[in-house]
Amino acid sequence: MKRFRSVPMMLAATVYLCWFAAFLWLLCDGRYMMYLSRRLWPLLLLGCISCATLVIGILSSNKIATKENESREDLLNAAIMLIPILYFLLYQGDTLGSFALERRVVSMVESIECSDLASSAGDTLQTDIYILLNNYPSVFGRQVVLEGALNTSSSQPVLYRFLIVCCLNDAIPKAIFFESNCIDTLENDVWLRLEGTVDSLHINGIVYPFIRNTAVTVLPKPGSPYMYP
Amino acid sequence: MKSSSPKLDILFLCVALAMLFLAGDSPVIRTAFLSLSGIVLEALPFMLIGAIAGGLIEEYLPESAVTKLRYAKTKAIMIAALAGLVLPVCECAVIPVLYRLLRKGIPPEAALAYMLAGPVVNPVVFTSTLVAYQFNPVVPVLRVIAGYVIAVSVAIIVSRILKGKIVRDDISNPSPCEIKGNKKEPRIIRASRHAAEDILKAGKYFVMGALFAGLLQSAFGRNALLSIASNPVLAIAGMMVLAFLLSICADGDAFVAASFGKAFFPLSSQLAFMLFGPMLDIKLLLMYKIVFPWKTILVLIPCITVTVFLASLLLHLLIGAVL
């Protein structure tokens, strides 16, 4: 039997084929972690399967052609649906930076409500900003190694990283103040490794976490700059 | 599904492409597109599943089964608002399912109640809220109870105001040829074709809404709200506006709300953020057009806004001191 596939249906098949390829590429490459939480990879798999199902359904269909104006509308719909894929292709290494940090913070560094902090002992701890802030009392006084990006827009330099809970739209900046004399020449968003002691900083009676006596190393921007809970 | 004006679509497409190719170096634009990609990658798979479920409903769910579900209006609303407990989908996936359910004859007010309550009254959102608030059960419990009460109240109010004329005419009275389709094809093929058509039309509104949300998120600094945080009335209103602008998925919004900190913003305002966002935001406003006429949307907006505001204020007055 000869099949007549309508223009809108062929456009739809093209869109789903493109999205199938995009989901697969982002998943296989691990690139999805630049936009989504690490644990949400099954979503992309689900997207691949759904798109493949729809393409197979369309190609097996024999719906007759529709009106010309419907085709025009569907062409526009298809083009709009492909905008995000165009972005993935054009700006592959793009990440949230200082601009997003300044837009998304309520206060640059979250204050702490701890009193009577006792110094803890132990070897140098390699950690990330999110874990450090969540376990601040237990790492107080300890030597730590942290990596993140630099921001110098507040009175004290901060090291920050974004925490992706679900996707980039809900990514929350996590930042910590640190002291250093050798960052004057560095620009915002330069990636740094800090080695220093976890301490506290008092500003206008409010206590903030702080890294004291910091040794700073400039690093290249990592492939996965985000933190995940 | 009826479409919006092609002129507006062309305008949107041209502006989006110009932003992508000509203004790609602007931090506002790049941050907006980063937000857009996050929203789309997270929600599109859910929308695809929702559309496939909708296609299967269209082909396999007999209308007699829907007729059996026709309880009295208020009872239908109260039951439908709990459907998220067994069908836990986010607000974007709900629209394609609703579209097909409405065509099958499900009562519009019940569909409205599910649409509003589903993204809040569900186990996934309960768990994410619990984790975001460091396993303090008070916040997720309050969120679910308040979300249910608000959804039921809004559905009842809207159905009273509009006297049952809630959904678009082309959904409540689909043309006979539209319903029959091509009967020579196997049902499963017809179901996937319905899904393909639905996503192509709904996806447009979704991408538009996601880009607007990304642009507003980039243009608007959250610390601007600090000046109003000490006043509970203004804080609640401010957080509702923020929820509308940011269009964050219900699964992740609790983490953003929690980041505002109890020290700065009262918990009632954070609850307002978590109650309002899943019911009304920029992306949803555009997607609602798929099932509702503008008249319904214009009634929905103030109803949701006032009900969420009053509920949050009441929570603040009743238990604000404890929280």
Coordinates of C-alpha atoms in Angstrom, one line a residue:
Chain A
M1 CA 0.0 0.0 0.0
K2 CA 1.4 3.4 -0.9
R3 CA 1.7 5.6 2.2
F4 CA 0.9 9.4 2.2
R5 CA 2.5 11.1 5.1
S6 CA 1.4 14.6 5.8
V7 CA 4.0 17.5 6.0
P8 CA 3.2 18.2 9.7
M9 CA 3.9 14.6 10.5
M10 CA 7.2 14.5 8.6
L11 CA 8.2 17.7 10.4
A12 CA 7.3 16.1 13.7
A13 CA 9.4 13.1 12.8
T14 CA 12.3 15.4 12.0
V15 CA 12.0 17.2 15.4
Y16 CA 11.8 13.9 17.4
L17 CA 14.7 12.5 15.4
C18 CA 16.8 15.6 16.3
W19 CA 15.8 15.3 19.9
F20 CA 16.5 11.6 20.0
A21 CA 20.1 12.4 18.7
A22 CA 20.5 15.2 21.2
F23 CA 19.4 13.1 24.2
L24 CA 21.7 10.3 23.1
W25 CA 24.6 12.6 22.5
L26 CA 24.2 14.3 25.9
L27 CA 23.8 11.0 27.6
C28 CA 26.7 9.1 26.0
D29 CA 29.1 12.0 26.3
G30 CA 28.2 12.7 29.9
R31 CA 27.5 16.3 28.8
Y32 CA 24.1 16.2 30.3
M33 CA 25.7 16.9 33.7
M34 CA 26.4 20.5 32.4
Y35 CA 22.6 21.1 32.5
L36 CA 21.1 18.4 34.8
S37 CA 21.7 16.7 38.0
R38 CA 24.0 13.7 37.7
R39 CA 21.3 11.3 39.0
L40 CA 18.8 12.3 36.3
W41 CA 20.4 10.3 33.5
P42 CA 17.3 8.0 33.3
L43 CA 15.3 11.0 32.1
L44 CA 17.4 11.3 29.0
L45 CA 17.1 7.6 28.4
L46 CA 13.3 8.0 28.8
G47 CA 13.5 10.9 26.3
C48 CA 15.4 8.8 23.8
I49 CA 12.9 5.9 24.1
S50 CA 9.9 8.3 23.8
C51 CA 11.3 10.1 20.7
A52 CA 12.1 6.8 19.0
T53 CA 8.6 5.5 19.8
L54 CA 7.1 8.7 18.2
V55 CA 9.3 8.5 15.1
I56 CA 8.4 4.8 14.6
G57 CA 4.7 5.7 15.1
I58 CA 4.9 8.5 12.5
L59 CA 6.7 6.5 9.9
S60 CA 4.2 3.7 10.2
S61 CA 1.3 6.1 9.9
N62 CA -0.6 6.7 6.6
K63 CA -2.4 9.9 7.5
I64 CA -3.3 11.9 4.3
A65 CA -1.9 15.4 3.7
T66 CA -3.4 18.4 5.5
K67 CA -4.1 22.0 4.6
E68 CA -1.2 24.2 3.6
N69 CA -1.7 26.7 6.5
E70 CA -1.5 23.8 9.0
S71 CA 1.8 22.8 7.5
R72 CA 3.1 26.4 7.9
E73 CA 2.2 26.4 11.5
D74 CA 3.8 23.1 12.1
L75 CA 7.0 24.3 10.4
L76 CA 7.1 27.2 12.9
N77 CA 6.4 24.8 15.8
A78 CA 9.2 22.5 14.7
A79 CA 11.7 25.4 14.3
I80 CA 10.9 26.6 17.8
M81 CA 11.3 23.1 19.3
L82 CA 14.8 22.9 17.8
I83 CA 16.1 26.2 19.4
P84 CA 17.5 24.4 22.5
I85 CA 19.3 21.9 20.3
L86 CA 20.9 24.7 18.4
Y87 CA 22.1 26.2 21.6
F88 CA 23.6 22.9 22.8
L89 CA 25.6 22.7 19.5
L90 CA 26.7 26.4 19.4
Y91 CA 27.8 26.9 23.0
Q92 CA 29.0 23.5 24.2
G93 CA 31.4 24.6 27.0
D94 CA 29.1 27.3 28.5
T95 CA 28.6 27.3 32.3
L96 CA 27.0 29.5 34.9
G97 CA 29.5 32.1 36.1
S98 CA 29.9 35.3 38.2
F99 CA 27.0 37.0 36.4
A100 CA 24.6 34.2 37.5
L101 CA 26.1 34.2 40.9
E102 CA 25.4 37.8 41.5
R103 CA 21.8 37.4 40.2
R104 CA 21.0 34.2 42.2
V105 CA 22.5 34.9 45.6
V106 CA 20.5 36.4 48.4
S107 CA 23.6 37.1 50.4
M108 CA 27.0 36.2 48.9
V109 CA 28.0 33.8 51.6
E110 CA 25.4 32.1 53.9
S111 CA 25.9 33.1 57.6
I112 CA 26.2 30.4 60.3
E113 CA 24.4 30.2 63.6
C114 CA 27.1 28.2 65.5
S115 CA 28.6 29.2 68.8
D116 CA 31.4 27.6 70.8
L117 CA 33.1 26.1 67.8
A118 CA 35.9 23.7 68.8
S119 CA 38.8 23.1 66.5
S120 CA 38.9 19.6 65.0
A121 CA 42.1 17.8 64.2
G122 CA 42.9 15.5 61.3
D123 CA 44.7 15.2 58.0
T124 CA 44.1 17.7 55.2
L125 CA 40.6 17.2 53.9
Q126 CA 39.9 17.3 50.2
T127 CA 36.2 18.4 50.0
D128 CA 33.8 20.7 48.1
I129 CA 32.1 23.9 49.2
Y130 CA 28.7 22.3 49.7
I131 CA 29.9 19.5 51.9
L132 CA 32.1 21.9 53.9
L133 CA 29.2 24.3 54.5
N134 CA 26.9 21.5 55.5
N135 CA 29.5 20.1 58.0
Y136 CA 31.0 23.4 59.1
P137 CA 31.2 22.7 62.9
S138 CA 32.9 19.3 62.4
V139 CA 35.5 20.7 60.1
F140 CA 36.2 23.9 61.9
G141 CA 39.9 24.5 62.4
R142 CA 40.8 21.8 60.0
Q143 CA 43.1 22.1 56.9
V144 CA 41.1 21.7 53.8
V145 CA 41.5 21.7 50.0
L146 CA 38.7 23.2 48.0
E147 CA 38.2 23.9 44.3
G148 CA 35.9 26.5 42.8
A149 CA 35.7 29.8 40.8
L150 CA 36.8 33.2 42.0
N151 CA 34.5 36.2 42.6
T152 CA 35.8 39.5 43.9
S153 CA 32.6 41.6 43.8
S154 CA 32.2 41.7 47.6
S155 CA 34.6 43.2 50.2
Q156 CA 36.2 39.8 50.7
P157 CA 37.1 37.4 47.8
V158 CA 34.8 34.3 47.6
L159 CA 35.2 30.9 46.1
Y160 CA 32.0 29.6 44.6
R161 CA 30.4 26.8 42.8
F162 CA 26.8 26.1 41.7
L163 CA 24.9 23.2 43.2
I164 CA 22.5 21.6 40.7
V165 CA 19.6 19.9 42.4
C166 CA 17.5 19.1 39.4
C167 CA 18.6 21.4 36.5
L168 CA 20.5 24.6 35.8
N169 CA 17.4 26.7 36.3
D170 CA 17.3 25.8 40.0
A171 CA 21.1 25.8 40.5
I172 CA 22.0 27.5 43.7
P173 CA 25.4 29.2 44.3
K174 CA 27.4 28.1 47.3
A175 CA 30.2 30.4 48.3
I176 CA 32.8 30.8 51.0
F177 CA 35.0 33.8 51.9
F178 CA 38.8 33.3 51.9
E179 CA 41.9 35.3 52.5
S180 CA 44.7 35.7 50.0
N181 CA 47.2 38.3 48.9
C182 CA 47.9 36.9 45.5
I183 CA 44.6 37.1 43.7
D184 CA 44.7 40.9 42.7
T185 CA 45.6 40.1 39.2
L186 CA 43.1 37.4 38.7
E187 CA 39.7 37.9 37.0
N188 CA 36.4 36.7 38.1
D189 CA 35.5 33.1 37.2
V190 CA 39.1 31.9 37.2
W191 CA 39.2 28.4 38.6
L192 CA 41.2 28.0 41.8
R193 CA 42.4 25.4 44.3
L194 CA 42.6 26.7 47.8
E195 CA 44.4 25.0 50.7
G196 CA 43.8 26.6 54.1
T197 CA 42.3 26.4 57.5
V198 CA 38.5 26.5 58.1
D199 CA 37.8 29.5 60.3
S200 CA 35.0 32.1 60.9
L201 CA 34.8 35.7 59.8
H202 CA 32.7 38.3 61.8
I203 CA 31.2 41.1 59.7
N204 CA 28.7 43.4 61.5
G205 CA 28.1 40.8 64.2
I206 CA 27.2 38.1 61.7
V207 CA 29.4 35.0 61.5
Y208 CA 30.5 33.6 58.1
P209 CA 32.5 30.5 57.2
F210 CA 36.0 31.5 56.1
I211 CA 39.2 29.9 54.8
R212 CA 42.3 31.4 56.5
N213 CA 46.0 31.2 55.6
T214 CA 45.1 30.2 52.1
A215 CA 47.6 28.8 49.4
V216 CA 46.1 29.5 46.0
T217 CA 46.7 27.5 42.8
V218 CA 45.1 28.6 39.5
L219 CA 43.6 25.7 37.6
P220 CA 42.1 25.2 34.2
K221 CA 38.3 25.1 34.2
P222 CA 37.2 21.5 34.9
G223 CA 34.9 19.5 32.7
S224 CA 32.3 19.2 35.4
P225 CA 32.2 22.5 37.3
Y226 CA 29.0 21.9 39.2
M227 CA 28.3 20.2 42.5
Y228 CA 25.4 17.8 43.0
P229 CA 23.7 16.9 46.3
Chain B
M1 CA -5.0 21.7 19.7
K2 CA -5.4 25.2 18.3
S3 CA -2.3 27.3 17.7
S4 CA -1.4 30.9 18.5
S5 CA -1.0 33.6 15.9
P6 CA 1.7 32.6 13.3
K7 CA 2.9 36.2 13.3
L8 CA 3.8 36.0 17.0
D9 CA 5.5 32.7 16.5
I10 CA 7.6 34.1 13.6
L11 CA 8.5 37.1 15.8
F12 CA 9.5 34.8 18.7
L13 CA 11.6 32.6 16.4
C14 CA 13.4 35.6 14.9
V15 CA 14.1 37.2 18.3
A16 CA 15.3 33.9 19.7
L17 CA 17.6 33.2 16.7
A18 CA 19.0 36.8 16.8
M19 CA 19.7 36.4 20.5
L20 CA 21.5 33.1 19.9
F21 CA 23.6 34.2 16.9
L22 CA 24.1 38.0 17.4
A23 CA 24.0 38.5 21.2
G24 CA 25.6 35.2 22.2
D25 CA 28.4 37.0 24.1
S26 CA 26.0 38.8 26.4
P27 CA 26.0 37.2 29.9
V28 CA 22.3 37.9 30.2
I29 CA 21.5 36.0 27.0
R30 CA 23.9 33.1 27.8
T31 CA 22.6 32.7 31.3
A32 CA 19.1 32.8 30.0
F33 CA 19.9 30.0 27.4
L34 CA 21.6 28.0 30.1
S35 CA 18.4 28.1 32.2
L36 CA 16.3 27.3 29.1
S37 CA 18.5 24.2 28.4
G38 CA 18.1 23.0 32.0
I39 CA 14.3 23.4 32.0
V40 CA 13.9 21.8 28.6
L41 CA 16.2 18.8 29.3
E42 CA 14.5 18.2 32.6
A43 CA 10.9 18.6 31.5
L44 CA 10.8 17.5 27.9
P45 CA 11.1 13.7 28.7
F46 CA 8.2 14.1 31.1
M47 CA 6.2 15.9 28.4
L48 CA 6.9 13.2 25.9
I49 CA 5.7 10.6 28.3
G50 CA 2.7 12.7 29.2
A51 CA 1.8 13.0 25.4
I52 CA 2.3 9.3 24.8
A53 CA 0.0 8.6 27.8
G54 CA -2.5 11.1 26.3
G55 CA -2.4 9.4 23.0
L56 CA -3.0 6.0 24.6
I57 CA -5.9 7.6 26.6
E58 CA -7.4 8.9 23.3
E59 CA -7.3 5.5 21.6
Y60 CA -7.8 3.0 24.4
L61 CA -9.8 4.6 27.2
P62 CA -13.5 4.0 26.5
E63 CA -15.8 7.0 27.1
S64 CA -18.0 4.8 29.2
A65 CA -15.1 4.5 31.7
V66 CA -14.9 8.3 32.0
T67 CA -18.6 8.5 32.4
K68 CA -18.4 6.2 35.4
L69 CA -16.0 8.7 37.0
R70 CA -18.6 11.5 36.9
Y71 CA -19.3 12.1 40.6
A72 CA -21.0 15.2 41.9
K73 CA -18.9 18.3 41.1
T74 CA -17.4 19.0 44.6
K75 CA -16.7 15.3 45.2
A76 CA -15.0 15.0 41.7
I77 CA -12.8 18.0 42.5
M78 CA -11.8 16.6 45.9
I79 CA -10.9 13.2 44.5
A80 CA -9.1 14.6 41.4
A81 CA -6.9 16.9 43.6
L82 CA -5.6 13.7 45.2
A83 CA -4.8 12.0 41.8
G84 CA -1.1 13.3 42.0
L85 CA -0.6 10.7 44.8
V86 CA -0.9 7.9 42.2
L87 CA 0.0 9.8 39.1
P88 CA 3.0 11.9 40.3
V89 CA 3.8 14.1 37.3
C90 CA 5.3 17.5 37.2
E91 CA 3.3 20.5 35.9
C92 CA 4.6 20.3 32.3
A93 CA 3.7 16.7 31.8
V94 CA 0.2 17.2 33.1
I95 CA -1.0 19.4 30.2
P96 CA -0.9 16.8 27.4
V97 CA -2.6 14.2 29.6
L98 CA -5.3 16.7 30.6
Y99 CA -5.9 17.7 27.0
R100 CA -6.8 14.1 26.0
L101 CA -8.7 13.4 29.2
L102 CA -10.8 16.5 28.7
R103 CA -11.6 15.4 25.1
K104 CA -12.8 12.1 26.6
G105 CA -15.3 14.0 28.7
I106 CA -13.7 14.1 32.1
P107 CA -15.3 17.0 34.1
P108 CA -13.3 20.2 33.5
E109 CA -13.4 21.3 37.1
A110 CA -12.0 17.9 38.2
A111 CA -9.2 18.3 35.5
L112 CA -8.5 21.8 36.8
A113 CA -8.2 20.4 40.4
Y114 CA -5.7 17.7 39.2
M115 CA -3.8 20.2 37.2
L116 CA -3.3 22.6 40.2
A117 CA -2.8 20.0 42.9
G118 CA -0.9 17.3 41.0
P119 CA 2.5 19.0 41.0
V120 CA 2.3 19.7 44.7
V121 CA 0.3 16.8 46.2
N122 CA 2.6 14.0 45.1
P123 CA 5.2 11.8 46.8
V124 CA 8.2 13.0 44.7
V125 CA 7.6 16.7 45.6
F126 CA 7.0 15.7 49.3
T127 CA 10.4 13.9 49.4
S128 CA 12.4 16.6 47.6
T129 CA 10.9 19.2 50.0
L130 CA 11.8 17.0 53.0
V131 CA 15.4 16.8 51.8
A132 CA 15.6 20.5 51.0
Y133 CA 14.5 21.4 54.5
Q134 CA 16.9 19.0 56.2
F135 CA 14.3 16.4 57.0
N136 CA 12.0 18.8 58.9
P137 CA 8.7 17.1 58.2
V138 CA 6.6 20.2 59.0
V139 CA 7.5 22.0 55.8
P140 CA 6.5 19.2 53.3
V141 CA 3.4 18.4 55.3
L142 CA 2.3 22.0 55.3
R143 CA 3.0 22.3 51.6
V144 CA 1.0 19.3 50.7
I145 CA -2.0 20.2 52.9
A146 CA -2.0 23.8 51.8
G147 CA -1.6 22.8 48.1
Y148 CA -4.6 20.5 48.3
V149 CA -6.8 23.0 50.0
I150 CA -5.8 25.8 47.6
A151 CA -6.3 23.6 44.5
V152 CA -9.7 22.4 45.6
S153 CA -10.8 26.0 46.6
V154 CA -9.6 27.5 43.2
A155 CA -11.3 24.7 41.2
I156 CA -14.6 25.3 43.0
I157 CA -14.4 29.1 42.7
V158 CA -13.4 29.0 39.0
S159 CA -16.2 26.5 38.1
R160 CA -18.8 28.6 40.0
I161 CA -17.6 31.8 38.2
L162 CA -17.5 30.3 34.8
K163 CA -20.5 28.0 35.3
G164 CA -18.7 25.0 33.8
K165 CA -17.4 26.7 30.6
I166 CA -13.8 26.2 31.6
V167 CA -12.1 24.6 28.7
R168 CA -11.7 25.6 25.0
D169 CA -14.6 24.8 22.7
D170 CA -12.6 22.7 20.4
I171 CA -11.8 20.4 23.4
S172 CA -15.2 20.2 24.9
N173 CA -16.9 19.8 21.5
P174 CA -14.3 18.2 19.2
S175 CA -15.3 17.9 15.6
P176 CA -16.5 14.3 14.6
C177 CA -13.8 13.9 11.9
E178 CA -11.1 14.9 14.5
I179 CA -12.3 12.1 16.8
K180 CA -12.6 9.4 14.3
G181 CA -9.3 9.9 12.5
N182 CA -8.0 7.2 10.2
K183 CA -9.7 4.0 11.4
K184 CA -7.7 1.8 9.0
E185 CA -4.6 2.3 11.0
P186 CA -3.8 0.2 14.1
R187 CA -4.8 2.0 17.3
I188 CA -1.2 2.0 18.6
I189 CA -0.1 3.9 15.5
R190 CA -2.9 6.4 15.9
A191 CA -2.0 6.8 19.6
S192 CA 1.6 7.7 18.7
R193 CA 0.4 10.1 16.0
H194 CA -1.8 11.9 18.5
A195 CA 1.2 12.1 20.9
A196 CA 3.4 13.4 18.1
E197 CA 0.9 16.1 17.1
D198 CA 0.3 17.2 20.8
I199 CA 4.0 17.6 21.6
L200 CA 4.7 19.6 18.4
K201 CA 2.0 22.1 19.4
A202 CA 2.6 22.1 23.2
G203 CA 6.3 22.1 22.9
K204 CA 6.3 25.5 21.2
Y205 CA 4.6 27.1 24.3
F206 CA 7.0 25.3 26.5
V207 CA 10.1 26.5 24.8
M208 CA 8.8 30.1 24.7
G209 CA 7.9 30.0 28.4
A210 CA 11.3 28.5 29.3
L211 CA 13.1 31.2 27.4
F212 CA 11.1 34.0 29.0
A213 CA 11.7 32.4 32.4
G214 CA 15.5 32.2 31.7
L215 CA 15.6 35.9 30.6
L216 CA 13.8 37.0 33.7
Q217 CA 16.0 34.9 35.9
S218 CA 19.0 36.6 34.3
A219 CA 17.6 40.1 34.5
F220 CA 16.4 40.0 38.0
G221 CA 18.7 39.8 41.1
R222 CA 17.2 37.8 44.0
N223 CA 19.0 40.0 46.6
A224 CA 16.6 42.8 45.5
L225 CA 14.0 41.0 47.7
L226 CA 16.1 41.4 50.8
S227 CA 14.7 44.9 51.5
I228 CA 11.1 43.5 51.8
A229 CA 12.0 40.3 53.7
S230 CA 11.3 41.7 57.1
N231 CA 7.6 42.5 56.3
P232 CA 5.7 39.1 56.0
V233 CA 3.0 40.6 53.7
L234 CA 5.6 42.0 51.3
A235 CA 7.8 38.9 51.6
I236 CA 4.9 36.6 50.7
A237 CA 4.0 38.8 47.7
G238 CA 7.6 39.1 46.6
M239 CA 8.3 35.4 46.8
M240 CA 5.1 34.7 44.7
V241 CA 6.3 37.1 42.0
L242 CA 9.7 35.4 42.1
A243 CA 8.1 32.0 41.7
F244 CA 6.1 33.3 38.7
L245 CA 9.2 34.7 37.0
L246 CA 11.6 31.8 37.7
S247 CA 9.4 28.9 36.5
I248 CA 11.2 26.3 38.5
C249 CA 10.0 22.7 38.3
A250 CA 8.1 21.6 41.4
D251 CA 10.6 18.8 42.0
G252 CA 13.5 21.3 42.6
D253 CA 11.8 24.5 43.8
A254 CA 12.1 23.6 47.5
F255 CA 15.9 23.8 47.3
V256 CA 15.7 27.3 45.9
A257 CA 13.1 28.3 48.5
A258 CA 15.3 26.9 51.3
S259 CA 18.2 28.9 49.9
F260 CA 16.4 32.1 50.9
G261 CA 17.0 31.1 54.5
K262 CA 14.7 31.4 57.5
A263 CA 17.0 34.1 58.9
F264 CA 16.1 36.4 55.9
F265 CA 12.6 35.3 54.7
P266 CA 9.8 33.9 56.9
L267 CA 8.9 30.3 56.2
S268 CA 5.4 31.4 55.2
S269 CA 6.9 33.3 52.3
Q270 CA 9.0 30.3 51.3
L271 CA 5.8 28.2 51.4
A272 CA 4.1 30.8 49.2
F273 CA 7.0 30.4 46.7
M274 CA 6.5 26.5 46.7
L275 CA 2.7 26.7 46.4
F276 CA 2.4 29.4 43.8
G277 CA 5.1 28.3 41.3
P278 CA 3.7 24.9 40.5
M279 CA 0.3 26.4 39.9
L280 CA 1.2 29.5 38.0
D281 CA 4.4 30.7 36.3
I282 CA 5.4 32.1 32.9
K283 CA 5.9 28.7 31.2
L284 CA 2.6 27.4 32.6
L285 CA 0.7 30.5 31.6
L286 CA 1.6 29.9 28.0
M287 CA 0.9 26.1 28.3
Y288 CA -2.5 26.7 29.9
K289 CA -3.5 28.2 26.5
I290 CA -3.5 24.7 25.1
V291 CA -6.5 23.6 27.2
F292 CA -8.1 26.9 28.4
P293 CA -9.5 29.9 26.6
W294 CA -8.1 33.3 27.7
K295 CA -11.3 33.9 29.7
T296 CA -10.6 31.0 32.0
I297 CA -6.9 32.0 32.3
L298 CA -7.9 35.5 33.2
V299 CA -10.2 34.1 36.0
L300 CA -7.5 31.6 37.1
I301 CA -4.7 34.1 37.6
P302 CA -6.4 36.2 40.3
C303 CA -8.1 33.2 41.9
I304 CA -4.7 31.3 42.3
T305 CA -2.9 34.5 43.4
V306 CA -5.4 35.6 46.0
T307 CA -5.9 32.1 47.4
V308 CA -2.2 31.3 47.7
F309 CA -1.5 34.7 49.3
L310 CA -4.3 34.4 51.8
A311 CA -3.3 30.8 52.7
S312 CA 0.3 31.8 53.2
L313 CA -0.7 34.8 55.3
L314 CA -3.0 32.6 57.4
L315 CA -0.1 30.1 57.9
H316 CA 2.1 32.9 59.0
L317 CA -0.5 34.2 61.5
L318 CA -1.3 30.7 62.9
I319 CA 2.0 29.1 63.1
G320 CA 4.5 31.7 62.1
A321 CA 5.9 32.1 65.6
V322 CA 6.4 28.3 65.9
L323 CA 8.1 28.0 62.5

